Structure formats: C-alpha cells, structure tokens
Amino acid sequence: LGVCGVQFEMWDSDEPVPRVELLKKVKGCDGILCVLTEKIDAQLLEAAGPNLKVVSTMSVGFDHLSLDELKKRGIRVGYTPDVLTDCVAELTVALLLATSRRLIEATHEAKTGGWGTWRTLWLCGHELANSTVGILGLGRIGVAIAERLKPFKVKKFIYTDVAPRPELANMIEAEYVSFDELAKQSDFLAVCCALTPETHGICNWNLFSKMKKNAIFINTSRGGVVNQEDLYEALSTGLIAGAGLDVTTPEPLPTHHPLFTLKNCVILPHIASASYTTRNAMSALAANNLLAGLRGEPMPKELKL
Ligand SMILES: O=C(O)[C@H](O)CO
C-alpha cells in the first residue's frame, strides 16, 4: 500500500506478528512501527539491514527496544509519551481503589452468596483520607496520579527517584525521600518508573519487608520492576495488605500463577492506556513519528538516545 508517499506493509491482526514472520518482513525496510510485544533487538536490526532509519513504538515504555543497538546504528526512535498520561493515571486510581476497598472480592461475594447480614468488619479495607501516598519514579504519570488522588484528602505525597525532581514535585507538593523512607512511610505505593537495568526487580523483599502492614502496592509501569516471588510472600503472609497489578511477568500471566490465588491481589491484563481516545492518539502519534523520521524531520516525540 502507498500512503503519504510511503509503501507499507501492515500486520492486520490484534495478535502479535510471529517473530519469524517479522524477521522476514523487516528486510530492507526504512522504518518500523511497532508495539510493545515486538522485541527490537540486534537480531531484528540485523534482519532489517542498513536501510532502517527509524523505529516508532506505539507506547511510552521502551524496554522492548535495545537502545544501545539502535544508537550504535544511528537509528532514530519515536515513542508516545503525554497522550496516554491521563488515561494511565485514571486506571491507576481505579486499580488502587479496587484493591484498597476490595471491590473485586466484594462483587464476587455479592454474586456467589457470601453476602449475609451486615457485619461490622466484613470486607473492610483502607481509605485514602489522611494517608501518605508514595510514588516510585516521579514523572508525568506519577504527577497525574497524585493530582487525581489529592481530592481524596491524601495527607502527604512522597517520592523517590534517581535524583530529586523539584519542578514536577512542586506541582503536587511531594517530598523527596530515600527508597527506604518511601517503603516505611507509604500507606499506598504507586510504581511509576520505567523498566531499566537499574529498576529491574527493585520491588523485592528489601522493599516489602520495610512496608507497613496496611500498605497497598500498585504497579502500572512494567512487571519487570517487581520480584513476583517476594510479592507473593509479602501478600500471603500479611506483610502488606494488598497489591494491584496492571503489569506482570510474563504477560499474559499464566492462569495457574500463585498470585491469582490471592484475594488481596488484583490483577489486570495491562489495560492502563486502553481507552478509545488514548489508543487513537497513540497510534496517530506513532505514525507521525514514523513519517517525520523517514523524512529526516524533527519527530513530534523522539526518544533521545
Ligand atoms: O508503554 C505503554 O505505552 C503502555 O504500557 C501501554 O500503553
């Protein structure tokens, strides 16, 4: 097909393109528009060959891209920040409330006959009013989450990151604390950092063992930041109160995974950016990044390598 002076071939299915197929099809391409199920690594870049100038991913996350390999070859990279911030923040709040107020358990009880007489402590959860909310990795999404949580009368926002980020923190009056303090003080902990070699497995026993018993752990970033064995241990022994995960390792998480057996773990199938408006905006931005890259023009959103 030819559009905007570009010949392109589209994988016309919601299922990911099989790797062997992809390796064949990329040969000789000038550009690739991908989603997060495609690993863009040395093997794929070799298969594409020297024509490849641009990779545009329809995602804000870029852990599926081998940035070193792309940089080495002078290939430009487009991604889709900003357009999904509101949608992801909204889902994060929904997941946080579903987890802390035990909504999934509650609807299950109502449907399956567990709803007896009104009981004083039945299905009690934890409320946001007067709480301390911790943000691990303060960026656009972390700020947007805090802005939405503020009206729930959160007492204090704290965050940690590789360094203080005063411009963003001032927007939500968040205090910079150490990783240990984040663990110790947070009643709710939202993980908003990118998955990098530095953040891989950062949410492990060391973190969970320092958290409060009433703490709710929420992850809408990437599954790889969490050590799931340690999280299972923390949840099943009551070390922390609950976890809401929109992302896991692997994805999909096998239905027999131990985390699915826990009532205090709410698992969603990576839907944080799944609204019609946002997915349309992401795909338009990804296409515009690609076209700009092919023309050698500034991209609307280029990832600086
Ligand atoms: O990285 C992303 O963009 C999300 O995980 C999917 O929208």
CSV table of C-alpha atoms and ligand atoms in Angstrom, one decimal:
chain,number,residue,atom,x,y,z
A,1,LEU,CA,0.0,0.0,0.0
A,2,GLY,CA,1.1,3.5,-0.6
A,3,VAL,CA,0.1,6.4,1.7
A,4,CYS,CA,1.9,9.8,2.2
A,5,GLY,CA,4.5,8.6,-0.3
A,6,VAL,CA,5.3,5.6,1.8
A,7,GLN,CA,4.9,2.0,0.8
A,8,PHE,CA,4.0,0.0,3.9
A,9,GLU,CA,3.0,-3.5,4.9
A,10,MET,CA,0.7,-3.9,7.8
A,11,TRP,CA,0.3,-6.9,10.2
A,12,ASP,CA,-3.5,-6.8,10.1
A,13,SER,CA,-4.3,-8.6,13.4
A,14,ASP,CA,-4.5,-7.9,17.1
A,15,GLU,CA,-2.2,-10.9,17.7
A,16,PRO,CA,1.5,-10.0,17.7
A,17,VAL,CA,3.3,-10.8,14.5
A,18,PRO,CA,5.2,-14.1,14.8
A,19,ARG,CA,8.9,-13.4,15.2
A,20,VAL,CA,9.9,-15.5,12.2
A,21,GLU,CA,7.4,-13.6,10.1
A,22,LEU,CA,8.7,-10.3,11.4
A,23,LEU,CA,12.3,-11.1,10.8
A,24,LYS,CA,11.4,-11.9,7.1
A,25,LYS,CA,9.2,-8.8,6.6
A,26,VAL,CA,11.6,-6.2,8.0
A,27,LYS,CA,14.3,-6.9,5.5
A,28,GLY,CA,15.1,-3.8,3.6
A,29,CYS,CA,12.6,-1.6,5.5
A,30,ASP,CA,13.3,2.1,6.1
A,31,GLY,CA,11.1,2.3,9.1
A,32,ILE,CA,9.2,0.1,11.6
A,33,LEU,CA,6.1,1.0,13.6
A,34,CYS,CA,5.8,-1.5,16.5
A,35,VAL,CA,4.0,-2.1,19.7
A,36,LEU,CA,5.4,-3.4,23.0
A,37,THR,CA,5.1,-7.1,22.0
A,38,GLU,CA,7.9,-6.7,19.4
A,39,LYS,CA,11.4,-7.1,20.7
A,40,ILE,CA,13.5,-4.7,18.7
A,41,ASP,CA,17.0,-6.2,19.3
A,42,ALA,CA,20.2,-6.8,17.5
A,43,GLN,CA,18.8,-9.8,15.7
A,44,LEU,CA,15.9,-7.8,14.3
A,45,LEU,CA,18.0,-4.8,13.3
A,46,GLU,CA,20.4,-7.2,11.5
A,47,ALA,CA,17.5,-8.7,9.7
A,48,ALA,CA,16.2,-5.3,8.7
A,49,GLY,CA,19.6,-4.3,7.3
A,50,PRO,CA,21.2,-0.9,6.6
A,51,ASN,CA,18.2,0.9,5.2
A,52,LEU,CA,16.5,1.2,8.6
A,53,LYS,CA,16.4,4.8,9.8
A,54,VAL,CA,13.6,4.9,12.3
A,55,VAL,CA,11.7,2.8,14.8
A,56,SER,CA,8.5,4.2,16.1
A,57,THR,CA,6.8,2.4,19.1
A,58,MET,CA,3.2,2.9,20.0
A,59,SER,CA,4.0,3.0,23.7
A,60,VAL,CA,5.6,5.3,26.2
A,61,GLY,CA,7.5,2.3,27.6
A,62,PHE,CA,10.6,1.4,25.6
A,63,ASP,CA,12.1,-1.6,27.5
A,64,HIS,CA,11.3,-3.8,24.4
A,65,LEU,CA,13.8,-1.7,22.4
A,66,SER,CA,17.6,-2.4,22.6
A,67,LEU,CA,18.5,1.3,22.8
A,68,ASP,CA,22.3,0.6,22.6
A,69,GLU,CA,21.9,-1.3,19.4
A,70,LEU,CA,19.6,1.4,17.9
A,71,LYS,CA,22.0,4.1,18.9
A,72,LYS,CA,25.0,2.2,17.5
A,73,ARG,CA,23.3,2.1,14.1
A,74,GLY,CA,22.2,5.7,14.2
A,75,ILE,CA,18.5,4.7,14.1
A,76,ARG,CA,16.1,7.3,15.5
A,77,VAL,CA,13.3,6.2,17.9
A,78,GLY,CA,9.8,7.7,18.3
A,79,TYR,CA,7.5,6.9,21.3
A,80,THR,CA,4.2,8.1,22.7
A,81,PRO,CA,4.5,10.0,26.0
A,82,ASP,CA,1.9,12.6,27.2
A,83,VAL,CA,-1.0,11.4,25.1
A,84,LEU,CA,-1.6,8.5,27.5
A,85,THR,CA,-0.9,10.2,30.8
A,86,ASP,CA,-4.5,10.9,31.8
A,87,CYS,CA,-5.7,7.5,30.8
A,88,VAL,CA,-3.0,5.6,32.7
A,89,ALA,CA,-3.4,7.8,35.8
A,90,GLU,CA,-7.2,7.3,35.7
A,91,LEU,CA,-6.7,3.5,35.6
A,92,THR,CA,-4.1,3.6,38.3
A,93,VAL,CA,-6.6,5.3,40.6
A,94,ALA,CA,-9.3,2.8,39.7
A,95,LEU,CA,-6.9,-0.1,40.4
A,96,LEU,CA,-5.8,1.5,43.7
A,97,LEU,CA,-9.4,1.9,44.9
A,98,ALA,CA,-10.4,-1.6,43.7
A,99,THR,CA,-7.5,-3.0,45.7
A,100,SER,CA,-7.7,-0.9,48.8
A,101,ARG,CA,-11.5,-1.1,49.1
A,102,ARG,CA,-11.6,-4.8,48.0
A,103,LEU,CA,-14.1,-4.3,45.2
A,104,ILE,CA,-13.3,-7.4,43.2
A,105,GLU,CA,-13.7,-9.6,46.3
A,106,ALA,CA,-16.9,-7.7,47.2
A,107,THR,CA,-18.6,-8.2,43.9
A,108,HIS,CA,-17.6,-11.9,44.0
A,109,GLU,CA,-19.2,-12.3,47.5
A,110,ALA,CA,-22.4,-10.5,46.4
A,111,LYS,CA,-22.7,-12.7,43.4
A,112,THR,CA,-21.9,-16.0,45.0
A,113,GLY,CA,-24.0,-15.9,48.2
A,114,GLY,CA,-21.3,-14.7,50.6
A,115,TRP,CA,-23.4,-11.6,51.3
A,116,GLY,CA,-25.1,-12.4,54.7
A,117,THR,CA,-26.3,-9.9,57.2
A,118,TRP,CA,-24.5,-6.5,57.5
A,119,ARG,CA,-21.3,-7.2,59.5
A,120,THR,CA,-19.1,-4.7,61.2
A,121,LEU,CA,-15.7,-5.7,59.9
A,122,TRP,CA,-16.6,-7.6,56.8
A,123,LEU,CA,-14.7,-6.5,53.7
A,124,CYS,CA,-13.1,-3.6,55.5
A,125,GLY,CA,-10.3,-2.0,53.5
A,126,HIS,CA,-8.1,1.0,53.8
A,127,GLU,CA,-9.0,4.6,52.9
A,128,LEU,CA,-7.1,7.3,51.2
A,129,ALA,CA,-8.1,10.1,53.6
A,130,ASN,CA,-5.2,11.1,55.8
A,131,SER,CA,-2.9,8.7,54.1
A,132,THR,CA,0.6,9.0,52.8
A,133,VAL,CA,1.0,8.2,49.2
A,134,GLY,CA,4.4,7.2,47.9
A,135,ILE,CA,5.4,7.4,44.2
A,136,LEU,CA,8.4,5.3,43.0
A,137,GLY,CA,9.7,7.2,39.9
A,138,LEU,CA,8.2,10.6,39.6
A,139,GLY,CA,7.4,11.6,36.0
A,140,ARG,CA,4.4,12.8,34.1
A,141,ILE,CA,2.3,9.8,35.1
A,142,GLY,CA,3.2,10.0,38.8
A,143,VAL,CA,2.2,13.7,38.9
A,144,ALA,CA,-1.1,12.9,37.1
A,145,ILE,CA,-1.9,10.2,39.6
A,146,ALA,CA,-1.2,12.5,42.6
A,147,GLU,CA,-3.3,15.2,41.1
A,148,ARG,CA,-6.2,12.8,40.9
A,149,LEU,CA,-5.7,11.4,44.4
A,150,LYS,CA,-5.4,14.8,46.1
A,151,PRO,CA,-9.2,15.4,46.3
A,152,PHE,CA,-9.4,12.1,48.3
A,153,LYS,CA,-7.8,14.1,51.1
A,154,VAL,CA,-4.4,12.4,51.0
A,155,LYS,CA,-2.3,13.9,53.8
A,156,LYS,CA,1.1,13.7,52.2
A,157,PHE,CA,2.8,12.8,48.9
A,158,ILE,CA,6.4,11.5,49.0
A,159,TYR,CA,8.5,10.2,46.1
A,160,THR,CA,11.8,8.7,45.3
A,161,ASP,CA,13.8,8.7,42.0
A,162,VAL,CA,17.4,8.7,41.0
A,163,ALA,CA,17.5,12.4,41.9
A,164,PRO,CA,15.0,15.0,43.2
A,165,ARG,CA,12.7,16.4,40.5
A,166,PRO,CA,11.7,19.7,42.1
A,167,GLU,CA,9.8,21.0,39.1
A,168,LEU,CA,7.4,18.0,39.0
A,169,ALA,CA,7.4,17.6,42.8
A,170,ASN,CA,6.3,21.2,43.3
A,171,MET,CA,3.2,20.6,41.2
A,172,ILE,CA,1.9,18.1,43.7
A,173,GLU,CA,3.8,19.3,46.8
A,174,ALA,CA,5.6,16.0,47.1
A,175,GLU,CA,8.6,15.5,49.3
A,176,TYR,CA,11.7,13.7,48.1
A,177,VAL,CA,12.7,10.8,50.4
A,178,SER,CA,15.1,7.8,50.2
A,179,PHE,CA,13.9,4.5,48.9
A,180,ASP,CA,13.8,3.1,52.5
A,181,GLU,CA,11.7,6.0,53.7
A,182,LEU,CA,9.3,5.6,50.8
A,183,ALA,CA,8.9,2.0,51.9
A,184,LYS,CA,8.5,2.8,55.6
A,185,GLN,CA,6.1,5.8,55.2
A,186,SER,CA,3.8,4.9,52.3
A,187,ASP,CA,0.2,3.7,53.0
A,188,PHE,CA,-0.2,3.5,49.3
A,189,LEU,CA,2.8,3.0,47.0
A,190,ALA,CA,2.4,3.6,43.3
A,191,VAL,CA,5.2,2.3,41.0
A,192,CYS,CA,5.6,4.8,38.0
A,193,CYS,CA,9.2,4.3,37.0
A,194,ALA,CA,10.4,3.0,33.6
A,195,LEU,CA,11.9,-0.5,33.5
A,196,THR,CA,15.6,-0.2,33.1
A,197,PRO,CA,18.6,-2.4,34.2
A,198,GLU,CA,18.6,-0.1,37.4
A,199,THR,CA,14.9,-0.7,38.2
A,200,HIS,CA,14.7,-4.3,37.3
A,201,GLY,CA,13.4,-6.3,40.4
A,202,ILE,CA,13.7,-3.2,42.6
A,203,CYS,CA,10.4,-4.0,44.3
A,204,ASN,CA,11.6,-7.1,46.2
A,205,TRP,CA,11.8,-8.4,49.7
A,206,ASN,CA,14.0,-5.5,50.7
A,207,LEU,CA,11.2,-3.1,49.9
A,208,PHE,CA,8.2,-5.2,51.0
A,209,SER,CA,9.7,-6.1,54.4
A,210,LYS,CA,10.0,-2.4,55.2
A,211,MET,CA,6.5,-1.5,54.3
A,212,LYS,CA,3.5,-1.0,56.6
A,213,LYS,CA,1.1,-3.9,57.3
A,214,ASN,CA,-1.7,-1.8,55.9
A,215,ALA,CA,0.2,-0.8,52.8
A,216,ILE,CA,-1.3,-1.1,49.3
A,217,PHE,CA,1.2,-1.7,46.5
A,218,ILE,CA,0.2,-0.6,42.9
A,219,ASN,CA,2.1,-1.2,39.7
A,220,THR,CA,1.0,0.2,36.4
A,221,SER,CA,4.6,0.5,34.9
A,222,ARG,CA,6.2,-2.8,34.0
A,223,GLY,CA,6.1,-6.2,35.6
A,224,GLY,CA,9.9,-6.5,35.5
A,225,VAL,CA,10.3,-3.9,38.3
A,226,VAL,CA,8.7,-6.4,40.7
A,227,ASN,CA,10.1,-9.6,42.1
A,228,GLN,CA,6.9,-11.6,42.0
A,229,GLU,CA,8.0,-14.4,44.3
A,230,ASP,CA,8.8,-11.8,47.0
A,231,LEU,CA,5.5,-10.0,46.4
A,232,TYR,CA,3.6,-13.3,46.7
A,233,GLU,CA,5.3,-14.0,50.0
A,234,ALA,CA,4.6,-10.4,51.3
A,235,LEU,CA,0.9,-10.7,50.3
A,236,SER,CA,0.3,-14.2,51.5
A,237,THR,CA,1.9,-13.7,54.9
A,238,GLY,CA,0.1,-10.4,55.6
A,239,LEU,CA,3.4,-8.4,55.4
A,240,ILE,CA,1.5,-5.8,53.3
A,241,ALA,CA,-2.3,-5.5,52.8
A,242,GLY,CA,-2.8,-5.7,49.1
A,243,ALA,CA,-1.4,-5.3,45.6
A,244,GLY,CA,-3.0,-4.1,42.4
A,245,LEU,CA,-1.0,-5.0,39.2
A,246,ASP,CA,-1.8,-4.0,35.7
A,247,VAL,CA,1.5,-5.4,34.5
A,248,THR,CA,3.2,-8.8,35.3
A,249,THR,CA,6.0,-11.1,34.2
A,250,PRO,CA,5.2,-12.7,31.9
A,251,GLU,CA,2.3,-11.3,30.1
A,252,PRO,CA,-0.2,-12.8,29.9
A,253,LEU,CA,0.4,-14.2,33.4
A,254,PRO,CA,-0.5,-17.9,33.3
A,255,THR,CA,-3.9,-18.5,34.9
A,256,HIS,CA,-2.3,-21.0,37.3
A,257,HIS,CA,0.1,-18.4,38.7
A,258,PRO,CA,0.1,-18.3,42.5
A,259,LEU,CA,-0.7,-14.6,42.6
A,260,PHE,CA,-4.1,-15.4,41.1
A,261,THR,CA,-4.9,-17.4,44.2
A,262,LEU,CA,-4.7,-14.4,46.5
A,263,LYS,CA,-7.7,-12.4,47.4
A,264,ASN,CA,-5.6,-9.4,48.2
A,265,CYS,CA,-4.1,-9.2,44.8
A,266,VAL,CA,-6.0,-7.6,41.9
A,267,ILE,CA,-4.6,-8.3,38.5
A,268,LEU,CA,-5.5,-6.5,35.3
A,269,PRO,CA,-4.3,-7.5,31.8
A,270,HIS,CA,-2.2,-4.4,31.0
A,271,ILE,CA,-5.0,-2.1,30.2
A,272,ALA,CA,-3.9,1.2,31.7
A,273,SER,CA,-3.8,3.1,28.3
A,274,ALA,CA,-6.9,1.2,26.9
A,275,SER,CA,-9.4,3.9,26.1
A,276,TYR,CA,-10.5,4.5,22.5
A,277,THR,CA,-9.4,8.1,22.7
A,278,THR,CA,-5.9,7.3,24.0
A,279,ARG,CA,-5.2,4.4,21.8
A,280,ASN,CA,-6.2,6.5,18.7
A,281,ALA,CA,-4.0,9.3,19.9
A,282,MET,CA,-1.1,6.9,20.5
A,283,SER,CA,-1.4,5.4,17.0
A,284,ALA,CA,-1.6,8.8,15.3
A,285,LEU,CA,1.4,10.0,17.2
A,286,ALA,CA,3.3,6.8,16.4
A,287,ALA,CA,2.5,7.2,12.7
A,288,ASN,CA,3.6,10.9,12.7
A,289,ASN,CA,6.8,10.0,14.5
A,290,LEU,CA,7.5,7.4,11.8
A,291,LEU,CA,6.8,9.7,8.9
A,292,ALA,CA,8.9,12.5,10.4
A,293,GLY,CA,11.7,10.0,11.0
A,294,LEU,CA,11.5,8.8,7.4
A,295,ARG,CA,11.6,12.4,6.0
A,296,GLY,CA,14.5,13.3,8.3
A,297,GLU,CA,12.4,15.9,10.0
A,298,PRO,CA,12.1,16.5,13.8
A,299,MET,CA,9.7,14.0,15.3
A,300,PRO,CA,6.7,15.1,17.4
A,301,LYS,CA,8.1,12.8,20.2
A,302,GLU,CA,11.6,11.5,19.7
A,303,LEU,CA,13.4,9.5,22.4
A,304,LYS,CA,16.8,10.9,22.8
A,305,LEU,CA,19.3,8.1,22.7
B,1,LIG,O1,4.2,1.7,27.5
B,1,LIG,C1,3.0,1.9,27.3
B,1,LIG,O2,2.6,2.7,26.4
B,1,LIG,C2,1.9,1.1,28.0
B,1,LIG,O3,2.4,0.1,28.7
B,1,LIG,C3,0.9,0.6,27.0
B,1,LIG,O4,0.2,1.7,26.7
